């Protein structure tokens, strides 16, 4: 059974609001990722819990030493959007 939050985010995904969320959050998330991974030399795996449409998963996967990245979200429409954009990605 979905709760109000997952229903709300599914509704947002169905009307394209997820794209606006990604755009608005990109500067802060990019800075955070840069801080975390700029000095990291070892290979790593990444899980984005609450991945929405998967934009952060796709961004992290571009980091050269990222071996695997996947996303998980309770909002089915968000996962559907992630899979539409990135059919080879891992989204659950």
mmCIF file of C-alpha atoms in Angstrom:
data_model
loop_
_atom_site.group_PDB
_atom_site.id
_atom_site.type_symbol
_atom_site.label_atom_id
_atom_site.label_comp_id
_atom_site.label_asym_id
_atom_site.label_seq_id
_atom_site.Cartn_x
_atom_site.Cartn_y
_atom_site.Cartn_z
ATOM 1 C CA UNK A 1 0.000 0.000 0.000
ATOM 2 C CA UNK A 2 1.411 3.358 -1.004
ATOM 3 C CA UNK A 3 1.387 6.272 1.386
ATOM 4 C CA UNK A 4 0.562 9.899 0.679
ATOM 5 C CA UNK A 5 4.169 10.832 -0.142
ATOM 6 C CA UNK A 6 4.675 8.117 -2.755
ATOM 7 C CA UNK A 7 1.287 8.925 -4.272
ATOM 8 C CA UNK A 8 2.211 12.609 -4.442
ATOM 9 C CA UNK A 9 5.572 11.914 -6.086
ATOM 10 C CA UNK A 10 3.958 9.508 -8.546
ATOM 11 C CA UNK A 11 1.471 12.240 -9.452
ATOM 12 C CA UNK A 12 4.338 14.700 -9.928
ATOM 13 C CA UNK A 13 6.181 12.248 -12.182
ATOM 14 C CA UNK A 14 3.092 11.769 -14.325
ATOM 15 C CA UNK A 15 2.871 15.523 -15.013
ATOM 16 C CA UNK A 16 6.607 16.050 -15.509
ATOM 17 C CA UNK A 17 7.269 17.853 -12.263
ATOM 18 C CA UNK A 18 10.146 15.464 -11.578
ATOM 19 C CA UNK A 19 12.191 17.252 -14.245
ATOM 20 C CA UNK A 20 11.813 20.564 -12.435
ATOM 21 C CA UNK A 21 12.841 18.967 -9.159
ATOM 22 C CA UNK A 22 15.986 17.563 -10.771
ATOM 23 C CA UNK A 23 16.882 20.916 -12.309
ATOM 24 C CA UNK A 24 16.312 22.805 -9.054
ATOM 25 C CA UNK A 25 18.353 20.371 -6.974
ATOM 26 C CA UNK A 26 21.205 19.897 -9.453
ATOM 27 C CA UNK A 27 23.524 22.687 -8.196
ATOM 28 C CA UNK A 28 23.459 21.505 -4.578
ATOM 29 C CA UNK A 29 23.686 17.823 -5.471
ATOM 30 C CA UNK A 30 26.557 18.463 -7.883
ATOM 31 C CA UNK A 31 28.484 20.254 -5.148
ATOM 32 C CA UNK A 32 27.835 17.431 -2.685
ATOM 33 C CA UNK A 33 28.912 14.765 -5.184
ATOM 34 C CA UNK A 34 32.030 16.727 -6.043
ATOM 35 C CA UNK A 35 32.955 16.973 -2.365
ATOM 36 C CA UNK A 36 32.356 13.278 -1.768
ATOM 37 C CA UNK A 37 34.020 11.846 -4.853
ATOM 38 C CA UNK A 38 36.712 14.364 -5.896
ATOM 39 C CA UNK A 39 39.505 12.616 -3.974
ATOM 40 C CA UNK A 40 38.097 9.109 -4.092
ATOM 41 C CA UNK A 41 40.387 6.832 -6.083
ATOM 42 C CA UNK A 42 38.985 3.420 -5.179
ATOM 43 C CA UNK A 43 36.158 1.899 -7.203
ATOM 44 C CA UNK A 44 32.760 2.257 -5.569
ATOM 45 C CA UNK A 45 29.112 1.270 -5.894
ATOM 46 C CA UNK A 46 26.254 3.696 -5.310
ATOM 47 C CA UNK A 47 22.636 3.295 -4.207
ATOM 48 C CA UNK A 48 20.262 6.256 -4.353
ATOM 49 C CA UNK A 49 17.394 5.599 -1.921
ATOM 50 C CA UNK A 50 14.542 7.839 -3.023
ATOM 51 C CA UNK A 51 16.010 8.199 -6.510
ATOM 52 C CA UNK A 52 12.985 9.814 -8.132
ATOM 53 C CA UNK A 53 13.501 9.789 -11.886
ATOM 54 C CA UNK A 54 17.061 8.512 -11.491
ATOM 55 C CA UNK A 55 18.931 11.658 -12.494
ATOM 56 C CA UNK A 56 21.470 11.364 -9.640
ATOM 57 C CA UNK A 57 22.085 7.694 -10.449
ATOM 58 C CA UNK A 58 22.850 8.644 -14.058
ATOM 59 C CA UNK A 59 25.118 11.492 -12.903
ATOM 60 C CA UNK A 60 27.083 9.273 -10.498
ATOM 61 C CA UNK A 61 27.441 6.516 -13.082
ATOM 62 C CA UNK A 62 29.495 8.981 -15.176
ATOM 63 C CA UNK A 63 32.184 9.145 -12.472
ATOM 64 C CA UNK A 64 35.081 7.084 -13.801
ATOM 65 C CA UNK A 65 35.573 4.854 -10.769
ATOM 66 C CA UNK A 66 31.870 4.112 -10.248
ATOM 67 C CA UNK A 67 31.447 0.390 -10.842
ATOM 68 C CA UNK A 68 27.698 0.231 -10.300
ATOM 69 C CA UNK A 69 24.884 2.646 -9.487
ATOM 70 C CA UNK A 70 21.233 1.889 -8.873
ATOM 71 C CA UNK A 71 18.166 3.686 -7.626
ATOM 72 C CA UNK A 72 15.221 2.749 -5.436
ATOM 73 C CA UNK A 73 11.992 4.703 -5.050
ATOM 74 C CA UNK A 74 8.530 4.005 -3.677
ATOM 75 C CA UNK A 75 6.817 6.115 -6.348
ATOM 76 C CA UNK A 76 6.162 3.796 -9.283
ATOM 77 C CA UNK A 77 5.774 6.609 -11.813
ATOM 78 C CA UNK A 78 9.187 7.985 -10.822
ATOM 79 C CA UNK A 79 10.761 4.578 -11.463
ATOM 80 C CA UNK A 80 8.866 4.339 -14.757
ATOM 81 C CA UNK A 81 10.336 7.712 -15.794
ATOM 82 C CA UNK A 82 13.834 6.603 -14.770
ATOM 83 C CA UNK A 83 13.514 3.438 -16.848
ATOM 84 C CA UNK A 84 12.137 5.389 -19.825
ATOM 85 C CA UNK A 85 15.177 7.695 -19.835
ATOM 86 C CA UNK A 86 17.675 4.958 -18.960
ATOM 87 C CA UNK A 87 16.344 1.537 -19.992
ATOM 88 C CA UNK A 88 19.649 -0.172 -19.198
ATOM 89 C CA UNK A 89 19.856 1.331 -15.696
ATOM 90 C CA UNK A 90 18.924 -0.422 -12.485
ATOM 91 C CA UNK A 91 15.835 1.142 -10.899
ATOM 92 C CA UNK A 92 13.594 -0.558 -8.351
#
